[in-house]
mmCIF file of C-alpha atoms in Angstrom:
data_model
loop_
_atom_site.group_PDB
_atom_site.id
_atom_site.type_symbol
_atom_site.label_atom_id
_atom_site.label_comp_id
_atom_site.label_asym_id
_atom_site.label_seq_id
_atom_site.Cartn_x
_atom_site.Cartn_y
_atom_site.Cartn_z
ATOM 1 C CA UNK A 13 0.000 0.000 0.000
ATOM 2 C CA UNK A 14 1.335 3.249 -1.293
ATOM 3 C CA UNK A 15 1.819 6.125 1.778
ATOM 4 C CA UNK A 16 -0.521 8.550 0.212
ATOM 5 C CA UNK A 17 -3.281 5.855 0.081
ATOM 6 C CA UNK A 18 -2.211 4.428 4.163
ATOM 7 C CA UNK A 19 -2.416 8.260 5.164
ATOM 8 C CA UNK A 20 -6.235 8.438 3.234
ATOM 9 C CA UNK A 21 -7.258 5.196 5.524
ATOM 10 C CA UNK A 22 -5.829 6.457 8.860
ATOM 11 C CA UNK A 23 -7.284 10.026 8.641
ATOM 12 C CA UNK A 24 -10.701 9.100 9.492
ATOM 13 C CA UNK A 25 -10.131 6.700 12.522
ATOM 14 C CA UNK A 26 -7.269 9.053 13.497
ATOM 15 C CA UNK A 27 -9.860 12.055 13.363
ATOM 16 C CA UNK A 28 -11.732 10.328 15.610
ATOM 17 C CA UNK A 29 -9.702 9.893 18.429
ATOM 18 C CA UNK A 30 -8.521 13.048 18.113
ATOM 19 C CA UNK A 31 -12.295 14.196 18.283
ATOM 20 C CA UNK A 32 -13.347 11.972 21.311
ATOM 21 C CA UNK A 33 -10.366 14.129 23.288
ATOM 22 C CA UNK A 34 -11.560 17.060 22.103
ATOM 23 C CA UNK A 35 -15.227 16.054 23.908
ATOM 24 C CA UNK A 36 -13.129 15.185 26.958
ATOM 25 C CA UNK A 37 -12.171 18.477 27.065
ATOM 26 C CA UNK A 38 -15.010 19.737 26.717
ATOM 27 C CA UNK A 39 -16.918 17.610 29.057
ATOM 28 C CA UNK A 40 -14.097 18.334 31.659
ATOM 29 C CA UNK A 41 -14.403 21.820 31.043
ATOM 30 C CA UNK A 42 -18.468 21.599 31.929
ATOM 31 C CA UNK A 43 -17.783 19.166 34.842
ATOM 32 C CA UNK A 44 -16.004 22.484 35.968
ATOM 33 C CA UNK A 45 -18.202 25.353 34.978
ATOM 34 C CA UNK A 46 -18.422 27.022 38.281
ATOM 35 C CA UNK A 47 -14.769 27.591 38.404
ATOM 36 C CA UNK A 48 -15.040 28.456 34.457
ATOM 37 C CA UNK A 49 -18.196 30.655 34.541
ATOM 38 C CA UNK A 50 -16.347 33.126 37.194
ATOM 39 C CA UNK A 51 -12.790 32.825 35.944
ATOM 40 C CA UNK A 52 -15.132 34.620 32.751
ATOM 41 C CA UNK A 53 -16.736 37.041 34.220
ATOM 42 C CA UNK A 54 -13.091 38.180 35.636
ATOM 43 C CA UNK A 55 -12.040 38.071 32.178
ATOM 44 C CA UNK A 56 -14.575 39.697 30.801
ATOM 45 C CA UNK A 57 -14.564 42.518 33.276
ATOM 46 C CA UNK A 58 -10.564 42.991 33.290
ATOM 47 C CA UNK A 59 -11.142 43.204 29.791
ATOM 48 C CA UNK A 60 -13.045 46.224 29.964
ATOM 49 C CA UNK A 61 -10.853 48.055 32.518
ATOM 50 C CA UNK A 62 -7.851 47.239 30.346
ATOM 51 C CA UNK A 63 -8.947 49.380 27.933
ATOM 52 C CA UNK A 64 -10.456 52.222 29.692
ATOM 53 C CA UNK A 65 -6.935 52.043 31.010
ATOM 54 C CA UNK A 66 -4.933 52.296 27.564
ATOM 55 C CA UNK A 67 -7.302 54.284 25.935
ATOM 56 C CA UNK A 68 -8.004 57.065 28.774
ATOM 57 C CA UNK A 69 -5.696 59.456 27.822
ATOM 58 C CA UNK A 70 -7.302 59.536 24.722
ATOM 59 C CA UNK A 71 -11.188 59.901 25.686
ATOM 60 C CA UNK A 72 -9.565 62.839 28.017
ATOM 61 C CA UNK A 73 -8.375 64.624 24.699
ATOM 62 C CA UNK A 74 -11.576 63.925 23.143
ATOM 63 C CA UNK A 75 -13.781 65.374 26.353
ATOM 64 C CA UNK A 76 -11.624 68.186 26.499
ATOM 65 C CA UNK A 77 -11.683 69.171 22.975
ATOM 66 C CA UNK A 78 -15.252 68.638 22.816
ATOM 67 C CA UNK A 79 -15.792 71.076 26.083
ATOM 68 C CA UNK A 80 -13.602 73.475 23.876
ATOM 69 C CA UNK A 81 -14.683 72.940 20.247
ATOM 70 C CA UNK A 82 -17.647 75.370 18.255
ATOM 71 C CA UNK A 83 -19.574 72.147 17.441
ATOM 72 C CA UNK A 84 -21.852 70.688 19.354
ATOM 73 C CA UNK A 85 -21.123 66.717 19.711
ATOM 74 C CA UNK A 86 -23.991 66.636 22.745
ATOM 75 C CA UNK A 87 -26.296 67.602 20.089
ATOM 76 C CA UNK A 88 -24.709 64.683 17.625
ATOM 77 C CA UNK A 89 -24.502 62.061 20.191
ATOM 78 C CA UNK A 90 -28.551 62.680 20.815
ATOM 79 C CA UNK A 91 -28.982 62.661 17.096
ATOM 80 C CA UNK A 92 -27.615 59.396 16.719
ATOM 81 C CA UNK A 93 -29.103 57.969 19.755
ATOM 82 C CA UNK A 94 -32.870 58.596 18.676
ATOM 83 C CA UNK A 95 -31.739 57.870 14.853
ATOM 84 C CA UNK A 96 -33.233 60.894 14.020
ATOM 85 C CA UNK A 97 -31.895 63.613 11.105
ATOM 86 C CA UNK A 98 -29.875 66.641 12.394
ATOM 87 C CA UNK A 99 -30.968 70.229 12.070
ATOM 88 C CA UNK A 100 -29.685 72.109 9.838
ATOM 89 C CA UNK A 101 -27.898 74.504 12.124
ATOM 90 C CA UNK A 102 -25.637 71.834 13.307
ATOM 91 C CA UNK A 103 -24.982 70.370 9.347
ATOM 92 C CA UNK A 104 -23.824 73.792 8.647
ATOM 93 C CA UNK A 105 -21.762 73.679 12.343
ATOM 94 C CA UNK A 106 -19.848 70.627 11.172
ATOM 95 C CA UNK A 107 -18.998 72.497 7.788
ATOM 96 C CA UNK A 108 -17.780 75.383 9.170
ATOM 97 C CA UNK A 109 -15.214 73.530 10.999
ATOM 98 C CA UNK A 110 -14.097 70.700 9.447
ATOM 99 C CA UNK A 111 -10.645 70.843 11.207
ATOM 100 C CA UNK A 112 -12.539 69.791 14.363
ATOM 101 C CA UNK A 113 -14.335 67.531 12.870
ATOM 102 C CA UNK A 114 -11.587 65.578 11.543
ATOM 103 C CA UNK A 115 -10.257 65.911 15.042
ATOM 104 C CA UNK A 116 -13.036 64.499 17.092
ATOM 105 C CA UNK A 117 -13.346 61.709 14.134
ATOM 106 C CA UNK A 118 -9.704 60.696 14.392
ATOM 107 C CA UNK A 119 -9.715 60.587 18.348
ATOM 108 C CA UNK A 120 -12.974 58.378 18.094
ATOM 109 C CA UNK A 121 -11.230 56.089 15.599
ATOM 110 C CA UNK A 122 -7.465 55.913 18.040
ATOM 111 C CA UNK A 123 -10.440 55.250 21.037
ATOM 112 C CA UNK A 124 -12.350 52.218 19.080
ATOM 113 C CA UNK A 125 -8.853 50.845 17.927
ATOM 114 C CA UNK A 126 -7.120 50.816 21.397
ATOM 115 C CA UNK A 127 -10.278 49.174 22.384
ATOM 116 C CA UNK A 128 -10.006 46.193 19.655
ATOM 117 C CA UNK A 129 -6.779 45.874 20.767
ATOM 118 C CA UNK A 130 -7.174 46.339 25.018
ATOM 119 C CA UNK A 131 -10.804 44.183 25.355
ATOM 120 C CA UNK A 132 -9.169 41.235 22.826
ATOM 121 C CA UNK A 133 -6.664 40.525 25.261
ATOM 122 C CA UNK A 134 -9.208 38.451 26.818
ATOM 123 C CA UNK A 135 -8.315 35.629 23.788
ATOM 124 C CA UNK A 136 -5.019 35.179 25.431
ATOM 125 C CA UNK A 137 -6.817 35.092 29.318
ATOM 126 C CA UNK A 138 -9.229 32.605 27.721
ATOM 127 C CA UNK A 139 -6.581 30.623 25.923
ATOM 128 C CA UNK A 140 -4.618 30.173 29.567
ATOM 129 C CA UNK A 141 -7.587 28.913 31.246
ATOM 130 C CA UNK A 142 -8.753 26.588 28.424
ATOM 131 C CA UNK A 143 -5.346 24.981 28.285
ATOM 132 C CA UNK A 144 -5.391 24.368 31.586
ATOM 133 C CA UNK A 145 -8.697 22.089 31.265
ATOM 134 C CA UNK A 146 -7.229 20.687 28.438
ATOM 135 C CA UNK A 147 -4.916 19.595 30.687
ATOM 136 C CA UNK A 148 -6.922 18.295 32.951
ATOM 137 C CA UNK A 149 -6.453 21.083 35.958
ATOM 138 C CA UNK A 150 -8.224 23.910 37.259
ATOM 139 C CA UNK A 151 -5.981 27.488 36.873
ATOM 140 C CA UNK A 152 -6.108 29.374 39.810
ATOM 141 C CA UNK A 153 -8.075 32.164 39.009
ATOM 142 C CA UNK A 154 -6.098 34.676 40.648
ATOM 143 C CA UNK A 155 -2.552 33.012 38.569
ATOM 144 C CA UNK A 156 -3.853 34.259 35.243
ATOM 145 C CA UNK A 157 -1.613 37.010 33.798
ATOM 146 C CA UNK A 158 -4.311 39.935 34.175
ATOM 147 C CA UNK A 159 -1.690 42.495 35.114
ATOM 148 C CA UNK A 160 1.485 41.144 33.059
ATOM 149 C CA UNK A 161 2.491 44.422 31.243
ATOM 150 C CA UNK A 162 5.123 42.149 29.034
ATOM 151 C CA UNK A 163 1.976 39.966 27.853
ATOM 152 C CA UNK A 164 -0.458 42.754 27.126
ATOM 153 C CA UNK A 165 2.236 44.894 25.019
ATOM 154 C CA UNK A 166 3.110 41.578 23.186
ATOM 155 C CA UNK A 167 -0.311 40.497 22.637
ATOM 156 C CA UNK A 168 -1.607 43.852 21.007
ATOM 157 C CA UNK A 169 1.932 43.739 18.797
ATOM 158 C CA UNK A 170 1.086 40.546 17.782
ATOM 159 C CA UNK A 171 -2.477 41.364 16.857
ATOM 160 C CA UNK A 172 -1.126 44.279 14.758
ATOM 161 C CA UNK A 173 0.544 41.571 13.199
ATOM 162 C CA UNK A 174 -2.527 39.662 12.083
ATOM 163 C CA UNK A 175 -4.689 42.816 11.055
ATOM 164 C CA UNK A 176 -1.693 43.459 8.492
ATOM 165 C CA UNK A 177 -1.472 39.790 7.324
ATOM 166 C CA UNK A 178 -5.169 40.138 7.063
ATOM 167 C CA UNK A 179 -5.491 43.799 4.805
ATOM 168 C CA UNK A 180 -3.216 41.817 2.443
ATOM 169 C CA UNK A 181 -6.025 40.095 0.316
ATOM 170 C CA UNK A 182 -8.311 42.610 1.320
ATOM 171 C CA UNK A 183 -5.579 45.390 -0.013
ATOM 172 C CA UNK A 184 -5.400 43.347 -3.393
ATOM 173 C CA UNK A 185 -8.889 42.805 -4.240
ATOM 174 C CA UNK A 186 -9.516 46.131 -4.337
ATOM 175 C CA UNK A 187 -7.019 46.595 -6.552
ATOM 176 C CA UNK A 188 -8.455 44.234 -8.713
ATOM 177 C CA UNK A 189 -11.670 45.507 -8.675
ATOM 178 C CA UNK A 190 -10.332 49.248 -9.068
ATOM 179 C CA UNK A 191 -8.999 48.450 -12.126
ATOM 180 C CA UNK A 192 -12.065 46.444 -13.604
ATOM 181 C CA UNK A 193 -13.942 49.514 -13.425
ATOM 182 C CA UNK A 194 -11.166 51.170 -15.017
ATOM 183 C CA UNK A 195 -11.592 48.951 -17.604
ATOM 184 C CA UNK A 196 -15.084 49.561 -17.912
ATOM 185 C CA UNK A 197 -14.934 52.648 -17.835
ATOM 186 C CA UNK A 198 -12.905 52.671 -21.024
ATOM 187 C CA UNK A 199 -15.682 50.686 -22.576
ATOM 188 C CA UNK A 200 -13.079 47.367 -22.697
ATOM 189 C CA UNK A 201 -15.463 44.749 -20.728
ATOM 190 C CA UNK A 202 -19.090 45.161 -20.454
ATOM 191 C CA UNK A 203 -21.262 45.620 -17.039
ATOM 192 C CA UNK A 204 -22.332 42.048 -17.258
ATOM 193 C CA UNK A 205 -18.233 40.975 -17.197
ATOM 194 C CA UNK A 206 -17.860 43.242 -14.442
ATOM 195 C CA UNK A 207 -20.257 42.289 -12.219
ATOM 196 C CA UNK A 208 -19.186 38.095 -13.108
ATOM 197 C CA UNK A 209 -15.667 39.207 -12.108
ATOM 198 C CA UNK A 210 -16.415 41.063 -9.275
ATOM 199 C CA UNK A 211 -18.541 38.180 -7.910
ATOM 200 C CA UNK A 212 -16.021 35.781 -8.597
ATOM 201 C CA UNK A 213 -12.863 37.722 -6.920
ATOM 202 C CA UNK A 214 -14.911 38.317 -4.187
ATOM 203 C CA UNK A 215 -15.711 34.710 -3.759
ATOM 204 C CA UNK A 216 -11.787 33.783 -3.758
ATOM 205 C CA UNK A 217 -11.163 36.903 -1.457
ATOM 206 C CA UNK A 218 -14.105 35.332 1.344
ATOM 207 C CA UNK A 219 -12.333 31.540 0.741
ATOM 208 C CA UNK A 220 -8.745 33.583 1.089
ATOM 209 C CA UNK A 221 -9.452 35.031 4.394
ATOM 210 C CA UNK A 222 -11.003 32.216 5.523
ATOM 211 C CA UNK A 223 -8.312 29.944 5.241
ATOM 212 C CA UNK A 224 -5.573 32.964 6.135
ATOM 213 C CA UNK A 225 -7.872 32.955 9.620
ATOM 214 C CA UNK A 226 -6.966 29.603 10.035
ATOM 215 C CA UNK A 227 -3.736 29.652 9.160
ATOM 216 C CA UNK A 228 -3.101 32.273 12.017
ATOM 217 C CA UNK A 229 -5.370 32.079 14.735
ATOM 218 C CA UNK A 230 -3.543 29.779 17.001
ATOM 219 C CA UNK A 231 -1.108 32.654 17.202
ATOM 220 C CA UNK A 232 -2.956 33.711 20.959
ATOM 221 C CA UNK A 233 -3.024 30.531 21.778
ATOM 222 C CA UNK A 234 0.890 29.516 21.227
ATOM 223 C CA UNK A 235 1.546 32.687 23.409
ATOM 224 C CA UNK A 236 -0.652 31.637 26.082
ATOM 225 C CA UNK A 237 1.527 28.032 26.651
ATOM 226 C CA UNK A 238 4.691 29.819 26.427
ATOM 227 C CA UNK A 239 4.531 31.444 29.635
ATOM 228 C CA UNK A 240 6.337 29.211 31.337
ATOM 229 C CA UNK A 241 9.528 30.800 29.310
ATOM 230 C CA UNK A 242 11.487 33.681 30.706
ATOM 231 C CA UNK A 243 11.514 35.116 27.164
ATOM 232 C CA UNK A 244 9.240 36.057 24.672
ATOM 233 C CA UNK A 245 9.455 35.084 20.886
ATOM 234 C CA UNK A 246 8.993 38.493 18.578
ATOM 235 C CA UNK A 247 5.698 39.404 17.739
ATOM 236 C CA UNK A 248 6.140 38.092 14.424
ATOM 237 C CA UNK A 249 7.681 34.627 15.278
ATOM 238 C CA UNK A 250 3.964 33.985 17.098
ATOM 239 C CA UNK A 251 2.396 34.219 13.729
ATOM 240 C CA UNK A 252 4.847 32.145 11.716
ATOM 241 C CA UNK A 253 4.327 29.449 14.398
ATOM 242 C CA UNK A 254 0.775 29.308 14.081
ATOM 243 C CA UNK A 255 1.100 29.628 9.665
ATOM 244 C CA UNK A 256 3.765 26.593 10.288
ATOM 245 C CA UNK A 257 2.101 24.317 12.569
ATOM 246 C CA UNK A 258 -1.476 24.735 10.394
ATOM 247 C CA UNK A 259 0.204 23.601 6.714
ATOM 248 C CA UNK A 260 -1.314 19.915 5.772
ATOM 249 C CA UNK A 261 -4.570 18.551 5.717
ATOM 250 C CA UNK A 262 -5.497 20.047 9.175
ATOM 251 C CA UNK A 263 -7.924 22.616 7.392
ATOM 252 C CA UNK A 264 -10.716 19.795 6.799
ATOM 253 C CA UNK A 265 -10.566 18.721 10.539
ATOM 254 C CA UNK A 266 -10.836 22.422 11.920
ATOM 255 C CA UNK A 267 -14.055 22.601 9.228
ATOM 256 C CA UNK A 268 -15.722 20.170 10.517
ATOM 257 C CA UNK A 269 -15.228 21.012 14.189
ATOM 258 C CA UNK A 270 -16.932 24.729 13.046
ATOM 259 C CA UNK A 271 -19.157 22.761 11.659
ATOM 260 C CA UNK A 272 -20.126 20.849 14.474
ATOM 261 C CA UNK A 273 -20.042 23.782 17.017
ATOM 262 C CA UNK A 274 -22.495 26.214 14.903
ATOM 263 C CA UNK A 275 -24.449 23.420 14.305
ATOM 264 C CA UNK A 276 -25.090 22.890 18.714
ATOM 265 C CA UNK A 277 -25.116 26.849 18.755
ATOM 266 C CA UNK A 278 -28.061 26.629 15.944
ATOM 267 C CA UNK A 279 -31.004 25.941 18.200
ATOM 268 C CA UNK A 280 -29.882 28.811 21.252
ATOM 269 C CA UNK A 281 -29.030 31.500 18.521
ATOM 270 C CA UNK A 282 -32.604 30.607 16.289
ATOM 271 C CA UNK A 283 -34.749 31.359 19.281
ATOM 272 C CA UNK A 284 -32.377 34.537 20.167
ATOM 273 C CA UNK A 285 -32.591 36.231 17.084
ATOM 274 C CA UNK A 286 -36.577 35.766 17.101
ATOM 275 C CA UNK A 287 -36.884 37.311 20.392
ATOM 276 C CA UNK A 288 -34.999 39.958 19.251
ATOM 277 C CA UNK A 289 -36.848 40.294 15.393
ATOM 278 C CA UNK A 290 -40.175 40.240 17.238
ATOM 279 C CA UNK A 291 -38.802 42.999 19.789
ATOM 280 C CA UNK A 292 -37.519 45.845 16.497
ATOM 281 C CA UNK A 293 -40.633 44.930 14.766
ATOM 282 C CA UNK A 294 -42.916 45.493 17.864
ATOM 283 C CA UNK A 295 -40.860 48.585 18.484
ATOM 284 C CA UNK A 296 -41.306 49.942 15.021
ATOM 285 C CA UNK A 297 -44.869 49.213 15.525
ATOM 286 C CA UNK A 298 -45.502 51.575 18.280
ATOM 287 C CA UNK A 299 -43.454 54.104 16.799
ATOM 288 C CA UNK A 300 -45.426 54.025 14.184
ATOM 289 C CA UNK A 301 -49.343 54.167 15.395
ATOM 290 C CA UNK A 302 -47.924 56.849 17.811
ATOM 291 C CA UNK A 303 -47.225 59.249 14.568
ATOM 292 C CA UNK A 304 -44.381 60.560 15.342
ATOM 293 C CA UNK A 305 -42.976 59.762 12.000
ATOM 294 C CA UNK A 306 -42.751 62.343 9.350
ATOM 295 C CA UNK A 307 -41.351 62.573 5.668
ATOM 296 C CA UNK A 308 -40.980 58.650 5.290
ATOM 297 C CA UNK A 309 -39.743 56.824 2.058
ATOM 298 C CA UNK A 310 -42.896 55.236 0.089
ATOM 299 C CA UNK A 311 -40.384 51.801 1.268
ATOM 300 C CA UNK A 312 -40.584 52.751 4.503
ATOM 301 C CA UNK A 313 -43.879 53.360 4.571
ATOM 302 C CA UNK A 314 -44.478 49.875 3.099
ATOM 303 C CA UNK A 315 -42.371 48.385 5.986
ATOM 304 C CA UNK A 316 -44.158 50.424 8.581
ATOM 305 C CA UNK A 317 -47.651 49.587 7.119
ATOM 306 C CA UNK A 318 -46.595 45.616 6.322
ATOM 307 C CA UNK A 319 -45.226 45.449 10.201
ATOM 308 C CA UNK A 320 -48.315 47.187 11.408
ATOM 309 C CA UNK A 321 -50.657 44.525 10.194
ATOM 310 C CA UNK A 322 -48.842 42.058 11.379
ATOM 311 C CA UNK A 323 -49.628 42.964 14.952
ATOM 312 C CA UNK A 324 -53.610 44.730 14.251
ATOM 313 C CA UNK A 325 -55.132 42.046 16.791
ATOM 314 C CA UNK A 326 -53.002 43.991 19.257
ATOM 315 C CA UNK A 327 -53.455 47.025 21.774
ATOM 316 C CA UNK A 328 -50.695 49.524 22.111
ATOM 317 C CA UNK A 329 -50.659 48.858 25.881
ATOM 318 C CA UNK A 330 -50.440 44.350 24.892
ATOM 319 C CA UNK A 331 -47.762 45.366 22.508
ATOM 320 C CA UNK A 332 -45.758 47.367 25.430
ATOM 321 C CA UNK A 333 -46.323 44.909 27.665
ATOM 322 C CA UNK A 334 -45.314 42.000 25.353
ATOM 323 C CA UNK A 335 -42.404 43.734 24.316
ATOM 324 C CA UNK A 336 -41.193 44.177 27.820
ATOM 325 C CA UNK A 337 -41.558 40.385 28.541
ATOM 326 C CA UNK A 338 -39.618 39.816 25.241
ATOM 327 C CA UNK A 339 -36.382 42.594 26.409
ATOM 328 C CA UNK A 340 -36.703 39.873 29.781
ATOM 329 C CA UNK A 341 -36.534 36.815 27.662
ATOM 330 C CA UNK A 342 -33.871 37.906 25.712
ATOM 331 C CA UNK A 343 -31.787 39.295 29.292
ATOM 332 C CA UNK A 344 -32.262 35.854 29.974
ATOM 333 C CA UNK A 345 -30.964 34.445 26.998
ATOM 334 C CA UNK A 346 -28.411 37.085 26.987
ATOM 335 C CA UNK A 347 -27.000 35.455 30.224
ATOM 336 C CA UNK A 348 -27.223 31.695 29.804
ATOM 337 C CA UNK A 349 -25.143 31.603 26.271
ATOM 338 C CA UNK A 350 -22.744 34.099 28.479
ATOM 339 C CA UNK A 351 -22.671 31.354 31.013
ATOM 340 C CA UNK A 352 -22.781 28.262 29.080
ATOM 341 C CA UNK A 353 -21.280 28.936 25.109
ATOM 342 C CA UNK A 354 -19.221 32.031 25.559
ATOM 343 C CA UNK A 355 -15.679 30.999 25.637
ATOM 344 C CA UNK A 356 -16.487 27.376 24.199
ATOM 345 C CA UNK A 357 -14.610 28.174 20.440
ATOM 346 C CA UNK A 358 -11.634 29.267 22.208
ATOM 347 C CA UNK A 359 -11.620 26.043 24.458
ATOM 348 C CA UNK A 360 -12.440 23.982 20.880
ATOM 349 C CA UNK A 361 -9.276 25.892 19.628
ATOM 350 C CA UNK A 362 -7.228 25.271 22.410
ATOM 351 C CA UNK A 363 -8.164 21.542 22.539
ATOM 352 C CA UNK A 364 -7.327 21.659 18.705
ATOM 353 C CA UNK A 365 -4.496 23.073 18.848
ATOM 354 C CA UNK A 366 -3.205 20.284 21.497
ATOM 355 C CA UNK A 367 -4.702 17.563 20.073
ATOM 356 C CA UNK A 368 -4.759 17.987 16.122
ATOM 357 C CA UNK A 369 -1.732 19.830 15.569
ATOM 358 C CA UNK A 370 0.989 19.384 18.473
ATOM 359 C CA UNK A 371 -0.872 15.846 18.398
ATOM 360 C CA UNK A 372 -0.598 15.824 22.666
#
C-alpha cells in the first residue's frame, strides 16, 4: 500500500480519536463550569478596565476638545441615539469647521482601535484557562496574567501583526476591482463581465481570508503556553508558528469542528434572534401608530404599514407589555449563552491546537 493511500485510511479513525479528546475536554471543562463561569466574568470585566486604562488618555483629549470645540457633539450624540436627522444649524456647524471635525473623528477612531486591541486581550486570558482544562487542571483564578504588562504589550503587537497579514487580500482585491472599473470605464469589458468578475474575486477573497484565519489564529493561543519561558518570541515569530504548525490537511478537521459547534449553537441562537426580530418589529410598531414619524420613504412606509398589520389584533398597551416580557426573555438568553457557550470556540481551539496539531 502506497503512503498517500495508508495516510487516506488512517485520517478518518485518526480524526476520531482526536475528536473523542476534544469532547473530553469539553466535558471536563463543563464538569467544571463554576470555576469556568467566574474565571469569565473576571475576564470579561478585566477586559473592559484594560482598555479604559490604555485608551483614557485619549477619551480625556476627546472630552476636552469637545468642552472646547464650536460644534456641538452633545447635540450629535442625541442625534444618533434617537436615529433621528440633524438640524440644519448643526450640518452647517460641522462644515464650518471641518478641522474639528476631523479631530473628534480621528480621536474616536485611536479610542475604538485601542479598544479592539485592550478588550481582545481576553483571547489570550481565555486561551490560559482553556489549556489548563485541556490539561486536565483547574488554573487558579487569581494566577492568570491579568496584570502582566510584558503579555499585554506583546499580545496587542502581535495582533497588529494579524490585522496586516489580514489587509493583504483585502488590499489586493480592491485593486483588482479598481482596475475592472477602469476597464469599464474605457468601454473594454461590459457591465455584465464586471459584475461576473467582481462576484467571482470576491468569492476567492471570502475563501482567502477564511483559510488565512486559520492559518493564524492559534497565534494567541501559542503565546498563552509559552509562559512558562522567561523570554518572549517576537511578535512576528507567534504568527509564523501558528502559519507553520497549520500547513497539511489540518484545514478539513478544523471545518468540521466549526461545523459541528455552529451546528449545537443553531437551536440557542434561532430562538435569540426571534426574540430579538419580534422585539424591532414590535418597536417599530408603536413608533409608528404613535405618529411621530414624518417625511418617510414610500419603502418605509411599506415596511411600517406591512409590520403594522402584522400585529392589528393587538393594543398599544399588549404590545408594550409583550415587548417588555420579550427585552426579559432575551436578558435571559443574553445570560445563559454568556454562562454556558461564551468561551467554548476558544476552548475547541485550544483543545485543537493540542490535540490535532501538536498531536498531545
Amino acid at each position: 500500500m502506497s503512503h498517500k493511500k495508508a495516510k487516506k485510511k488512517a485520517f478518518f479513525p485518526n480524526f476520531k480519536k482526536q475528536a473523542h479528546h476534544i469532547f473530553a475536554d469539553v466535558k471536563f471543562t463543563y464538569k467544571n463550569i463554576l470555576h469556568w463561569v467566574l474565571s469569565k466574568i473576571i475576564i470579561s470585566c478585566w477586559s473592559v478596565v484594560l482598555w479604559i486604562l490604555v485608551a483614557l488618555p485619549f477619551i480625556i483629549i476627546a472630552i476636552i476638545a469637545g468642552l472646547i470645540d464650536p460644534i456641538s457633539w452633545s447635540q450629535i450624540i442625541s442625534y444618533i441615539l434617537t436615529w433621528s436627522d440633524a438640524s440644519t444649524e448643526l450640518i452647517n456647524s460641522m462644515a464650518a469647521h471641518p478641522y474639528w471635525l476631523v479631530f473628534m473623528t480621528l480621536m474616536f477612531v485611536v479610542t475604538a482601535f485601542f479598544f479592539l486591541l485592550a478588550s481582545s486581550y481576553n483571547l489570550f486570558l481565555l486561551s490560559r484557562l482553556s489549556l489548563s482544562y485541556v490539561a486536565g487542571k483547574k488554573l487558579v483564578i487569581k494566577k492568570n496574567l491579568y496584570f502582566d504588562v510584558r503579555y499585554i504589550l506583546r499580545f496587542m503587537w502581535i495582533l497588529c501583526w494579524n490585522i496586516m497579514y489580514l489587509l493583504a487580500p483585502i488590499m489586493i482585491w480592491a485593486w483588482i476591482v479598481f482596475f475592472m472599473y477602469f476597464f469599464f470605464n474605457i468601454w473594454f469589458i461590459s457591465f455584465n463581465t464586471l459584475s461576473l468578475l467582481i462576484a467571482v474575486y470576491t468569492f476567492i477573497l471570502i475563501l482567502s481570508l477564511i483559510y488565512l484565519v486559520y492559518r493564524i489564529i492559534f497565534w494567541y493561543v501559542i503565546l498563552a503556553d509559552d509562559t512558562r519561558k522567561k523570554h518572549l518570541w517576537t511578535s512576528r515569530s507567534y504568527v509564523r508558528k501558528s502559519i507553520d504548525i497549520t500547513s497539511g490537511g489540518n484545514f478539513f478537521r478544523f471545518f468540521i469542528m466549526c461545523i459541528v459547534y455552529s451546528l449545537v449553537l443553531l437551536p440557542f441562537t434561532s430562538i435569540s434572534t426571534y426574540y430579538e426580530e419580534q422585539s424591532w418589529y414590535m418597536r417599530d410598531t408603536l413608533i409608528y401608530k404613535s405618529g411621530l414619524l414624518d417625511n418617510l420613504e414610500p419603502k418605509k412606509i411599506q415596511y411600517y404599514e406591512y409590520i403594522s398589520k402584522e400585529f392589528k389584533y393587538l393594543s398599544n398597551d399588549e404590545i408594550t407589555s409583550r415587548l417588555q416580557m420579550y427585552w426579559y426573555i432575551q436578558i435571559i438568553l443574553y445570560f445563559i449563552g454568556y454562562f454556558l457557550f461564551s468561551g467554548l470556540f476558544i476552548l475547541l481551539i485550544c483543545s485543537f491546537y493540542k490535540r490535532v496539531l501538536t498531536k498531545k
